[in-house]
PDB file of C-alpha atoms in Angstrom:
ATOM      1  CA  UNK A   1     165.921   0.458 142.968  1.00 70.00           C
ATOM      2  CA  UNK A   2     166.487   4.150 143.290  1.00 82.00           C
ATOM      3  CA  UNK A   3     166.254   7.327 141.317  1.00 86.00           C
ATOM      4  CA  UNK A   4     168.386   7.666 138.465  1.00 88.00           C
ATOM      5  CA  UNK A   5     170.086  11.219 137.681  1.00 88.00           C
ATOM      6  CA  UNK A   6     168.840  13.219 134.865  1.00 88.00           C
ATOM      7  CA  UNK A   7     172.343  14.344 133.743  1.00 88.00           C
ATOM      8  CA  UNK A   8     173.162  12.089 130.979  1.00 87.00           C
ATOM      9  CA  UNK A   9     177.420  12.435 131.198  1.00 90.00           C
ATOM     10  CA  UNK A  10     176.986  10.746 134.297  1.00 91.00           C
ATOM     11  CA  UNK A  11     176.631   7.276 132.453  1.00 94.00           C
ATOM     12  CA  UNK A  12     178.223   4.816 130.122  1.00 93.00           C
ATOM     13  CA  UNK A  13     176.990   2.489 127.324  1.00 95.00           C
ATOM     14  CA  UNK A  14     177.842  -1.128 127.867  1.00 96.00           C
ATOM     15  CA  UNK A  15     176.848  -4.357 126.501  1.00 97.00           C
ATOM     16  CA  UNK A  16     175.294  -7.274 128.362  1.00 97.00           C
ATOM     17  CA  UNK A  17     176.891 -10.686 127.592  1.00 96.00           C
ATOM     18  CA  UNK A  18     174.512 -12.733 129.535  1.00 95.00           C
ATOM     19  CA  UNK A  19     170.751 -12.539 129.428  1.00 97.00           C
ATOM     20  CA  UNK A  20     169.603 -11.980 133.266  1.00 95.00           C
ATOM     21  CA  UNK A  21     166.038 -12.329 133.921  1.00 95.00           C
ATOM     22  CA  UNK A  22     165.194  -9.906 137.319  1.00 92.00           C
ATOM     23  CA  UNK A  23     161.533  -8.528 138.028  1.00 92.00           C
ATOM     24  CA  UNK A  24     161.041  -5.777 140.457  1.00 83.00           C
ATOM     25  CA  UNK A  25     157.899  -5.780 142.410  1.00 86.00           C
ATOM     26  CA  UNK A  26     157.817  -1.979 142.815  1.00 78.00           C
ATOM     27  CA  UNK A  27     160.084  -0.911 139.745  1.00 75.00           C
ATOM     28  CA  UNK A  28     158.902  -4.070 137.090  1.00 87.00           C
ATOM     29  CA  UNK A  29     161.370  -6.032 134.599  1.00 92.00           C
ATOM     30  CA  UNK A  30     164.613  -5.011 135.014  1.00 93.00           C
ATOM     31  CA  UNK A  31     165.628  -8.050 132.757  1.00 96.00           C
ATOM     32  CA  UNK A  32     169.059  -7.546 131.489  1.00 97.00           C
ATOM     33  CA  UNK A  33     168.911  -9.494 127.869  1.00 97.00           C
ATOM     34  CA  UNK A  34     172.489 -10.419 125.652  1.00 97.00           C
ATOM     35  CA  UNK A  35     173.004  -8.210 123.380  1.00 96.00           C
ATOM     36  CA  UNK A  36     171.543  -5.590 123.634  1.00 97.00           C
ATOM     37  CA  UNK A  37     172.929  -1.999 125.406  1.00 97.00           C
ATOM     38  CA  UNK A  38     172.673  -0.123 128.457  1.00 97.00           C
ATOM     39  CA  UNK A  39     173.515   2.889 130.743  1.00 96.00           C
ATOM     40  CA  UNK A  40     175.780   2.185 133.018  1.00 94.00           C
ATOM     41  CA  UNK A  41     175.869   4.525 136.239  1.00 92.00           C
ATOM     42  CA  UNK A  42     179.455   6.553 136.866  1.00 84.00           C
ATOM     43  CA  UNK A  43     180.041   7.461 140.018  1.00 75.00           C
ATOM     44  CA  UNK A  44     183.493   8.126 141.408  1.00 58.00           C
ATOM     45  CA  UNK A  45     182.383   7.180 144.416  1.00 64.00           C
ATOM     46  CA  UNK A  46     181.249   3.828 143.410  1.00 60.00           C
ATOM     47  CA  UNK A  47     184.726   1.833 141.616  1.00 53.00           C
ATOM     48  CA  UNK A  48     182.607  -0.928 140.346  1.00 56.00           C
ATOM     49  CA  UNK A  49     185.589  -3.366 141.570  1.00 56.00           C
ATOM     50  CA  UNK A  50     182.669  -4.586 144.275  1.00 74.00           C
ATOM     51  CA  UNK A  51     181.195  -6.874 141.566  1.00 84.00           C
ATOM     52  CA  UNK A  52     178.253  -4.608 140.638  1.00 88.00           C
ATOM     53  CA  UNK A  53     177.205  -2.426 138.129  1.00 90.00           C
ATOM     54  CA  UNK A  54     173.736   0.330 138.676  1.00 91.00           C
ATOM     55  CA  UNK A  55     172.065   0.089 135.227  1.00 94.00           C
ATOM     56  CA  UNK A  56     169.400   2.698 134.199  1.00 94.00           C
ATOM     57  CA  UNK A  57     165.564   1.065 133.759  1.00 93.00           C
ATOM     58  CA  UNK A  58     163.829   4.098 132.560  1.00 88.00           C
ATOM     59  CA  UNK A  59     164.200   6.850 135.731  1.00 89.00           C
ATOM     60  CA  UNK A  60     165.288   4.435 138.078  1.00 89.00           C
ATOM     61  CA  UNK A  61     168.793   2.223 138.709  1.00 90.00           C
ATOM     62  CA  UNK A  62     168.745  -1.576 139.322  1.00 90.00           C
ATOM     63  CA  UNK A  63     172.272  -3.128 140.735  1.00 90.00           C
ATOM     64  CA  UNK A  64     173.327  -5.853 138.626  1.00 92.00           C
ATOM     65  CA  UNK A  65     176.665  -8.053 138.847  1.00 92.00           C
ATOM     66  CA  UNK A  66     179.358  -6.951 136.705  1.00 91.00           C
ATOM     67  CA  UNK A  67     179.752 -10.376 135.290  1.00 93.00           C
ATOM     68  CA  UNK A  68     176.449  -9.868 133.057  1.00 95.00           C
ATOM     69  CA  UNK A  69     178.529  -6.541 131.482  1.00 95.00           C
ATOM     70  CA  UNK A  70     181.036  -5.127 129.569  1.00 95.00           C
ATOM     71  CA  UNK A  71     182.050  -2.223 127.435  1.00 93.00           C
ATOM     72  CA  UNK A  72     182.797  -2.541 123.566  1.00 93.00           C
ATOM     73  CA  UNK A  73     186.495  -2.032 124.244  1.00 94.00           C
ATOM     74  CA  UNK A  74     186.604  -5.257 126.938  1.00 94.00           C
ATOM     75  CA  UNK A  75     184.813  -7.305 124.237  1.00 95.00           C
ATOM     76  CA  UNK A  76     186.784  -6.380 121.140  1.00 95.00           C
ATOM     77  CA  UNK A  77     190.126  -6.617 123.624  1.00 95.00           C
ATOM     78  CA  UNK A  78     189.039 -10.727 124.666  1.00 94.00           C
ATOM     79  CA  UNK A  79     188.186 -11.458 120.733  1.00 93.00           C
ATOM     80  CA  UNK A  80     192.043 -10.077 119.586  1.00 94.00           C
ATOM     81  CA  UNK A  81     193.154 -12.276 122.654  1.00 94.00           C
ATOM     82  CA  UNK A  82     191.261 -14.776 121.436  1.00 93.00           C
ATOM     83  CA  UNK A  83     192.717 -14.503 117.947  1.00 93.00           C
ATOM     84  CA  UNK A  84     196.416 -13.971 119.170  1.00 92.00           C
ATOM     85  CA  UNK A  85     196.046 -17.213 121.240  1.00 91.00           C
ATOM     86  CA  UNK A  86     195.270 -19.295 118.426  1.00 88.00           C
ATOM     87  CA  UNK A  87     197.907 -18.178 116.448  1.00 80.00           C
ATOM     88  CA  UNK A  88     200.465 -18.981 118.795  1.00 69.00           C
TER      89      UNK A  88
END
């Protein structure tokens, strides 16, 4: 894990779709658990098309996969894909 910055602009909210269960020995739980929602690191250096999202545990960042993640907008666009697909 490493230091999270302070600046707060820097990150995004998103919401974890699969409970993760992950227990640092230096850092402690950095549990990811469905549901609930977390700050996601920005970095334009970092495109997050690797597979991995840095998620903020208090002042630090834990790497998680991407899979366990999304933002409100990808979940509400699946459920009206969802709801378009049945229709048809």
């Amino acid at each position: 894990m490493m230091l999270a910055p302070r600046d707060s602009t820097r990150f995004t909210k998103m919401i974890c779709i699969e409970s993760i269960e992950f227990i640092d020995s230096v850092w402690g739980n950095c549990s990811l658990v469905e549901g609930e929602s977390y700050d996601i690191l920005i970095d334009a250096k970092q495109n997050h098309v690797d597979g991995w999202h840095l998620v903020k545990f208090g002042t630090g960042l834990c790497p998680h996969k991407s899979k366990y993640l999304k933002t409100e907008a990808e979940i509400r666009d699946e459920k009206i894909n969802d709801i378009l697909k049945r229709e048809n």
